[in-house]
Short mmCIF file of C-alpha atoms in Angstrom, two decimals:
data_model
loop_
_atom_site.label_atom_id
_atom_site.label_comp_id
_atom_site.label_asym_id
_atom_site.label_seq_id
_atom_site.Cartn_x
_atom_site.Cartn_y
_atom_site.Cartn_z
CA MET A 24 69.12 57.97 90.14
CA ASN A 25 66.12 58.16 87.84
CA ASP A 26 66.11 61.72 86.58
CA PRO A 27 66.36 61.88 82.76
CA GLU A 28 69.09 64.52 82.83
CA HIS A 29 71.31 62.21 84.84
CA THR A 30 70.48 59.27 82.58
CA ASP A 31 71.84 61.28 79.61
CA GLU A 32 74.91 62.20 81.61
CA ALA A 33 75.57 58.61 82.67
CA GLU A 34 75.28 57.51 79.03
CA TRP A 35 77.76 60.20 77.93
CA VAL A 36 80.18 59.02 80.61
CA ARG A 37 79.88 55.41 79.41
CA GLN A 38 80.56 56.55 75.85
CA CYS A 39 83.61 58.49 77.06
CA GLN A 40 84.85 55.36 78.81
CA ARG A 41 84.65 53.63 75.42
CA GLY A 42 86.90 56.41 74.08
CA GLU A 43 84.25 58.56 72.33
CA LYS A 44 85.56 62.08 72.66
CA GLU A 45 82.44 63.70 71.19
CA ALA A 46 80.41 62.44 74.17
CA TYR A 47 82.89 64.19 76.43
CA GLY A 48 82.23 67.32 74.37
CA SER A 49 78.57 67.09 75.43
CA LEU A 50 79.59 66.92 79.09
CA VAL A 51 82.00 69.83 78.70
CA LYS A 52 79.39 71.98 76.96
CA LYS A 53 76.87 71.20 79.68
CA TYR A 54 79.14 72.23 82.53
CA MET A 55 81.63 74.71 81.03
CA ARG A 56 79.92 77.86 82.36
CA ARG A 57 79.57 76.51 85.88
CA ALA A 58 83.15 75.24 85.79
CA TYR A 59 84.48 78.58 84.58
CA PHE A 60 82.58 80.59 87.21
CA CYS A 61 83.65 78.25 90.02
CA ALA A 62 87.26 78.68 88.93
CA LEU A 63 86.75 82.45 88.71
CA GLY A 64 85.59 82.41 92.32
CA PHE A 65 88.81 80.64 93.29
CA VAL A 66 91.39 82.57 91.28
CA GLY A 67 89.69 85.86 90.35
CA SER A 68 91.01 86.34 86.83
CA HIS A 69 89.29 85.51 83.53
CA GLU A 70 92.34 84.04 81.80
CA ASP A 71 93.35 81.85 84.74
CA ALA A 72 89.77 80.66 85.33
CA LEU A 73 89.45 79.72 81.66
CA ASP A 74 92.80 77.94 81.65
CA LEU A 75 92.21 76.02 84.89
CA SER A 76 88.66 74.96 84.09
CA GLN A 77 89.76 73.65 80.67
CA GLU A 78 92.77 71.89 82.17
CA ALA A 79 90.49 70.23 84.75
CA PHE A 80 88.24 68.94 81.96
CA SER A 81 91.27 67.59 80.13
CA ARG A 82 92.48 65.77 83.27
CA GLY A 83 88.96 64.54 83.86
CA PHE A 84 88.98 62.84 80.47
CA ALA A 85 92.34 61.23 81.22
CA ALA A 86 90.88 59.76 84.44
CA ILE A 87 87.35 59.03 83.18
CA GLN A 88 87.84 55.25 83.49
CA THR A 89 88.00 55.64 87.27
CA PHE A 90 84.66 57.48 87.41
CA ASP A 91 81.43 55.69 88.35
CA PRO A 92 78.77 56.74 85.76
CA ASN A 93 76.03 56.39 88.39
CA LYS A 94 77.44 59.37 90.27
CA ARG A 95 77.17 63.06 89.37
CA PHE A 96 79.89 64.07 86.90
CA PHE A 97 80.17 67.66 88.12
CA THR A 98 80.73 66.61 91.75
CA TRP A 99 83.68 64.49 90.62
CA TYR A 100 84.95 67.13 88.18
CA TYR A 101 84.72 69.80 90.90
CA GLN A 102 87.29 67.94 93.04
CA ILE A 103 89.74 67.99 90.13
CA LEU A 104 89.07 71.68 89.49
CA ARG A 105 89.32 72.58 93.17
CA ASN A 106 92.68 70.82 93.56
CA LEU A 107 94.03 72.48 90.44
CA CYS A 108 92.92 75.91 91.67
CA LEU A 109 94.41 75.32 95.13
CA ASN A 110 97.73 74.25 93.60
CA PHE A 111 97.64 77.28 91.34
CA LEU A 112 97.02 79.64 94.26
CA ARG A 113 99.73 77.95 96.33
CA HIS A 114 102.17 78.39 93.45
CA ARG A 115 101.16 82.01 93.01
CA LYS A 116 101.84 82.61 96.69
CA LEU A 117 105.29 81.07 96.28
CA GLU A 118 105.93 83.59 93.55
CA VAL A 119 105.16 86.30 96.13
CA VAL A 120 102.19 87.67 94.21
CA THR A 121 99.83 88.62 97.02
CA MET A 122 96.07 89.00 96.86
CA SER A 123 96.38 92.76 97.06
CA VAL A 124 98.37 92.73 93.80
CA VAL A 125 95.73 90.51 92.23
CA LEU A 126 93.10 93.04 93.26
CA GLU A 127 95.00 95.89 91.70
CA GLU A 128 95.61 94.00 88.52
CA GLU A 129 92.19 92.48 88.08
CA GLU A 130 89.05 94.38 87.24
CA VAL A 131 85.94 93.62 89.26
CA LYS A 132 84.32 90.52 87.77
CA LEU A 133 80.79 91.19 89.02
CA GLU A 134 77.84 92.94 87.46
CA PRO A 135 74.28 93.73 88.63
CA ALA A 136 71.80 90.89 88.14
CA THR A 137 69.16 93.33 86.81
CA GLU A 138 69.76 95.80 83.97
CA GLU A 139 66.94 98.36 84.40
CA LEU A 140 68.40 100.79 86.94
CA SER A 141 68.57 104.57 87.18
CA ALA A 142 71.94 106.30 86.83
CA ASP A 143 72.15 106.88 90.61
CA ALA A 144 71.20 103.31 91.40
CA GLN A 145 73.76 102.05 88.89
CA LEU A 146 76.46 104.13 90.54
CA GLU A 147 75.47 102.83 93.95
CA ARG A 148 75.46 99.25 92.66
CA ALA A 149 78.90 99.76 91.11
CA GLU A 150 80.25 100.86 94.48
CA LEU A 151 78.54 97.96 96.22
CA ARG A 152 79.92 95.36 93.86
CA ALA A 153 83.43 96.79 94.11
CA MET A 154 83.07 96.57 97.88
CA LEU A 155 81.70 93.03 97.71
CA TRP A 156 84.47 91.89 95.36
CA LYS A 157 87.12 93.36 97.64
CA ALA A 158 85.51 91.81 100.73
CA LEU A 159 85.30 88.43 98.99
CA TRP A 160 89.02 88.51 98.27
CA GLU A 161 89.81 89.32 101.86
CA LEU A 162 88.06 86.14 102.99
CA GLU A 163 89.70 82.76 103.50
CA LEU A 164 89.43 80.58 100.41
CA GLU A 165 86.94 78.17 102.04
CA ASP A 166 84.60 81.03 102.94
CA ARG A 167 84.84 82.57 99.49
CA GLU A 168 84.21 79.21 97.85
CA LEU A 169 80.96 78.79 99.79
CA ILE A 170 79.66 82.31 99.22
CA VAL A 171 80.47 82.24 95.52
CA ALA A 172 78.78 78.86 95.08
CA ARG A 173 75.66 79.72 97.07
CA ASP A 174 75.10 83.45 96.51
CA LEU A 175 76.62 84.13 93.11
CA LEU A 176 76.04 80.79 91.38
CA GLY A 177 72.85 79.79 93.22
CA THR A 178 74.05 76.28 94.10
CA SER A 179 71.53 74.38 96.26
CA TYR A 180 72.40 73.22 99.78
CA LYS A 181 72.16 69.59 98.66
CA THR A 182 74.59 70.13 95.78
CA LEU A 183 76.93 72.09 98.06
CA ALA A 184 76.95 69.18 100.50
CA ASP A 185 77.88 66.84 97.63
CA LEU A 186 80.56 69.16 96.26
CA LEU A 187 82.16 69.76 99.64
CA ASP A 188 81.64 66.17 100.78
CA CYS A 189 80.03 67.13 104.09
CA PRO A 190 76.56 66.89 105.72
CA LEU A 191 73.85 69.47 105.02
CA GLY A 192 74.06 70.82 108.58
CA THR A 193 77.78 71.47 108.18
CA VAL A 194 77.09 73.38 104.96
CA MET A 195 74.64 75.67 106.78
CA SER A 196 76.99 76.19 109.75
CA ARG A 197 79.93 76.96 107.45
CA LEU A 198 77.76 79.30 105.40
CA TYR A 199 76.69 81.10 108.56
CA HIS A 200 80.29 81.77 109.60
CA ALA A 201 81.39 82.65 106.07
CA ARG A 202 78.58 85.18 105.65
CA ARG A 203 79.30 86.63 109.06
CA ARG A 204 82.94 87.17 108.13
CA LEU A 205 81.87 88.68 104.79
CA ARG A 206 79.55 91.04 106.64
CA LYS A 207 82.40 92.15 108.91
CA ARG A 208 84.68 92.81 105.93
CA MET A 209 81.96 94.81 104.21
CA GLU A 210 81.22 96.83 107.34
CA ARG A 211 84.91 97.63 107.60
CA SER A 212 84.91 98.92 104.01
CA THR A 213 82.01 101.36 104.54
CA MET B 14 78.40 89.40 120.74
CA ALA B 15 75.51 86.93 121.06
CA GLU B 16 76.23 83.28 120.37
CA PHE B 17 73.58 81.19 118.68
CA SER B 18 72.90 77.48 118.72
CA GLU B 19 73.54 75.39 115.62
CA ARG B 20 69.78 75.11 115.13
CA GLU B 21 69.41 78.91 115.20
CA LYS B 22 72.28 79.34 112.74
CA HIS B 23 70.70 76.83 110.37
CA LEU B 24 67.33 78.55 110.63
CA LEU B 25 68.94 81.91 109.87
CA MET B 26 70.64 80.53 106.77
CA ARG B 27 67.54 78.71 105.53
CA ALA B 28 65.47 81.87 106.07
CA ILE B 29 68.00 84.02 104.19
CA ASP B 30 67.99 81.58 101.29
CA GLY B 31 64.21 81.10 101.29
CA GLU B 32 64.49 77.40 102.18
CA LEU B 33 62.32 77.31 105.32
CA THR B 34 59.48 74.80 105.57
CA GLU B 35 56.19 75.96 107.16
CA GLU B 36 57.10 74.41 110.48
CA GLU B 37 60.57 75.99 110.42
CA ARG B 38 59.04 79.34 109.52
CA ARG B 39 56.87 79.26 112.66
CA GLU B 40 59.90 78.34 114.77
CA PHE B 41 61.95 81.11 113.11
CA GLU B 42 59.28 83.76 113.64
CA ALA B 43 58.91 82.78 117.28
CA LEU B 44 62.68 83.24 117.70
CA LEU B 45 62.55 86.66 116.04
CA THR B 46 59.87 87.76 118.49
CA ALA B 47 61.45 86.28 121.59
CA ASN B 48 65.11 87.09 121.05
CA GLU B 49 66.26 90.60 120.17
CA SER B 50 69.84 89.67 119.34
CA PHE B 51 68.50 87.00 116.97
CA LEU B 52 66.43 89.72 115.28
CA ASP B 53 69.53 91.95 114.95
CA GLU B 54 71.49 89.07 113.49
CA TRP B 55 68.71 88.38 111.00
CA ARG B 56 68.58 92.06 109.94
CA SER B 57 72.31 92.30 109.35
CA PHE B 58 72.40 89.02 107.39
CA LYS B 59 69.51 90.31 105.30
CA GLN B 60 71.49 93.44 104.43
CA VAL B 61 74.40 91.37 103.15
CA LYS B 62 72.09 89.09 101.21
CA GLU B 63 70.45 92.11 99.60
CA VAL B 64 73.85 93.06 98.20
CA THR B 65 74.93 89.59 97.08
CA MET B 66 71.58 88.69 95.51
CA THR B 67 71.78 91.66 93.14
CA MET B 68 75.17 90.57 91.81
CA LYS B 69 76.30 87.90 89.44
CA PHE B 70 79.53 87.09 87.66
CA LYS B 71 80.30 89.01 84.50
CA GLU B 72 79.56 86.88 81.46
CA PRO B 73 82.70 86.55 79.28
CA ALA B 74 82.53 87.32 75.54
CA GLY B 75 80.36 84.93 73.50
CA GLU B 76 83.30 83.46 71.57
CA THR B 77 84.74 82.20 74.85
CA TRP B 78 82.04 79.52 74.90
CA ASP B 79 82.29 78.87 71.15
CA ARG B 80 85.99 78.06 71.50
CA TYR B 81 85.82 76.38 74.89
CA TRP B 82 85.40 72.75 73.79
CA ALA B 83 88.06 73.16 71.07
CA GLY B 84 90.45 74.33 73.80
CA VAL B 85 89.71 71.30 75.97
CA TYR B 86 90.04 68.96 72.95
CA ALA B 87 93.46 70.41 72.08
CA ARG B 88 94.62 69.80 75.65
CA MET B 89 93.36 66.22 75.56
CA GLU B 90 95.34 65.60 72.35
CA ARG B 91 98.45 67.17 73.82
CA GLY B 92 98.02 64.98 76.90
CA LEU B 93 98.05 61.87 74.69
CA ALA B 94 101.09 63.19 72.80
CA TRP B 95 103.01 63.70 76.07
CA LEU B 96 102.06 60.21 77.24
CA LEU B 97 103.39 58.65 74.02
CA ILE B 98 106.57 60.74 74.15
CA SER B 99 107.15 59.74 77.79
CA LEU B 100 106.55 56.04 77.14
CA GLY B 101 108.78 56.01 74.04
CA GLY B 102 111.45 58.05 75.84
CA ALA B 103 111.46 55.72 78.85
CA VAL B 104 111.97 52.65 76.62
CA VAL B 105 114.80 54.32 74.64
CA VAL B 106 116.59 55.59 77.77
CA GLY B 107 116.15 52.23 79.53
CA PHE B 108 117.59 50.36 76.56
CA ALA B 109 120.54 52.76 76.26
CA LEU B 110 121.32 52.37 79.98
CA TYR B 111 121.12 48.59 79.69
CA GLN B 112 123.52 48.57 76.71
CA ALA B 113 125.96 50.92 78.47
CA PHE B 114 125.86 48.71 81.57
CA LEU B 115 126.57 45.57 79.50
CA GLN B 116 129.48 47.24 77.70
CA PHE B 117 130.87 48.42 81.02
CA LEU B 118 130.76 44.87 82.42
CA GLN B 119 132.33 43.38 79.27
CA ASP B 120 135.18 45.90 79.14
CA THR B 121 138.25 44.02 80.41
CA SER B 122 140.27 47.22 80.92
CA ILE B 123 137.99 48.32 83.80
CA PRO B 124 139.11 47.01 87.24
CA LEU B 125 136.89 44.32 88.83
CA LEU B 126 136.48 46.41 92.00
CA LEU B 127 134.86 49.23 90.00
CA LYS B 128 132.53 46.73 88.31
CA ILE B 129 131.49 45.33 91.69
CA ALA B 130 130.96 48.87 93.03
CA LEU B 131 128.74 49.69 90.06
CA GLY B 132 126.78 46.46 90.58
CA VAL B 133 126.26 47.31 94.27
CA LEU B 134 125.19 50.83 93.30
CA ALA B 135 122.69 49.43 90.77
CA VAL B 136 121.24 47.00 93.35
CA GLY B 137 120.95 49.86 95.90
CA LEU B 138 119.09 52.04 93.39
CA ALA B 139 116.78 49.15 92.49
CA VAL B 140 115.96 48.50 96.19
CA LEU B 141 115.31 52.22 96.70
CA LEU B 142 113.04 52.35 93.66
CA ILE B 143 111.07 49.29 94.77
CA SER B 144 110.71 50.71 98.29
CA VAL B 145 109.39 54.07 97.02
CA MET B 146 107.01 52.35 94.60
CA ARG B 147 105.68 50.07 97.34
CA GLU B 148 105.11 53.05 99.64
CA LYS B 149 103.26 54.92 96.85
CA TRP B 150 101.17 51.82 96.17
CA ASN B 151 100.21 51.46 99.85
CA THR B 152 99.31 55.17 100.06
CA TRP B 153 97.22 54.88 96.90
CA LYS B 154 95.36 51.83 98.21
CA THR B 155 94.22 53.70 101.35
CA ASP B 156 93.64 57.11 99.71
CA LYS B 157 89.90 57.87 99.70
CA TYR B 158 90.45 60.56 97.06
CA LYS B 159 92.28 58.24 94.66
CA GLY B 160 89.59 58.83 92.03
CA VAL B 161 90.48 62.50 91.99
CA VAL B 162 93.22 63.84 89.74
CA ARG B 163 95.48 66.23 91.61
#
């Protein structure tokens, strides 16, 4: 890969592999927002998303020697984060805390992308985002993961294919079904 | 409910996300004209997209990002501390067990049968441990996700 951004990243990874923690700080600072929002899409609460994304970075550093610097760091990190979030959700299910309880306990973590709206439009948007948030949490995790990554975080198809380790065509097919199920949930709410 | 081909599904998604090439756009528009259920599907997907595209995640307070790296760093340090504690603990416990085992064998007041039984038990545990470790090693060698920390 020849892009300069990736060259920097590969150099940081090599420095980390020589034990330079500050270089890892550069990687963390580059990806912390994306990591946090991905985790938020999985678990739905600010505190848990913060905790899990930081823990995944910490585990990433512990395993950095196994990482190939020529590959994308975030794609590798995402697998660690995803597994941590899945384990967390599995554990939460064992503790008999259902998604409906999570919904009651957690405030809606979405806001309009544009600020300049009339009072009526703001009210309508507030209702829409509450509906969207609820519908998202009624989806299967795999569907929610895709919709969050594509629609809320703007992840490209190519990156999605890398993150999910599947061909581009599969990403589009899965997205089609996920959006269809989201649409059904939203129709049911109206 | 109308079923669409994989190609049609892909075109719908690429159109929704503004990823169509010129050639795909022509193909997509021809489908919209020729197939009414495809047009309905497109309209309803567009409605959902209109909702999702106006939303984004709430940005947490600014200090969250200021403290983020410090939080990760603290975890990394704690990870190292736990590793050292575990390694040191394993050596101490191993040595204590070895000493206790030697004393047990050297104690003449303990019947020989009990010593033999303990020896057999120790060999059994060692075989079990080796077997489990070998199985883990074989699983690890063939695990395509071995680079990923679980």
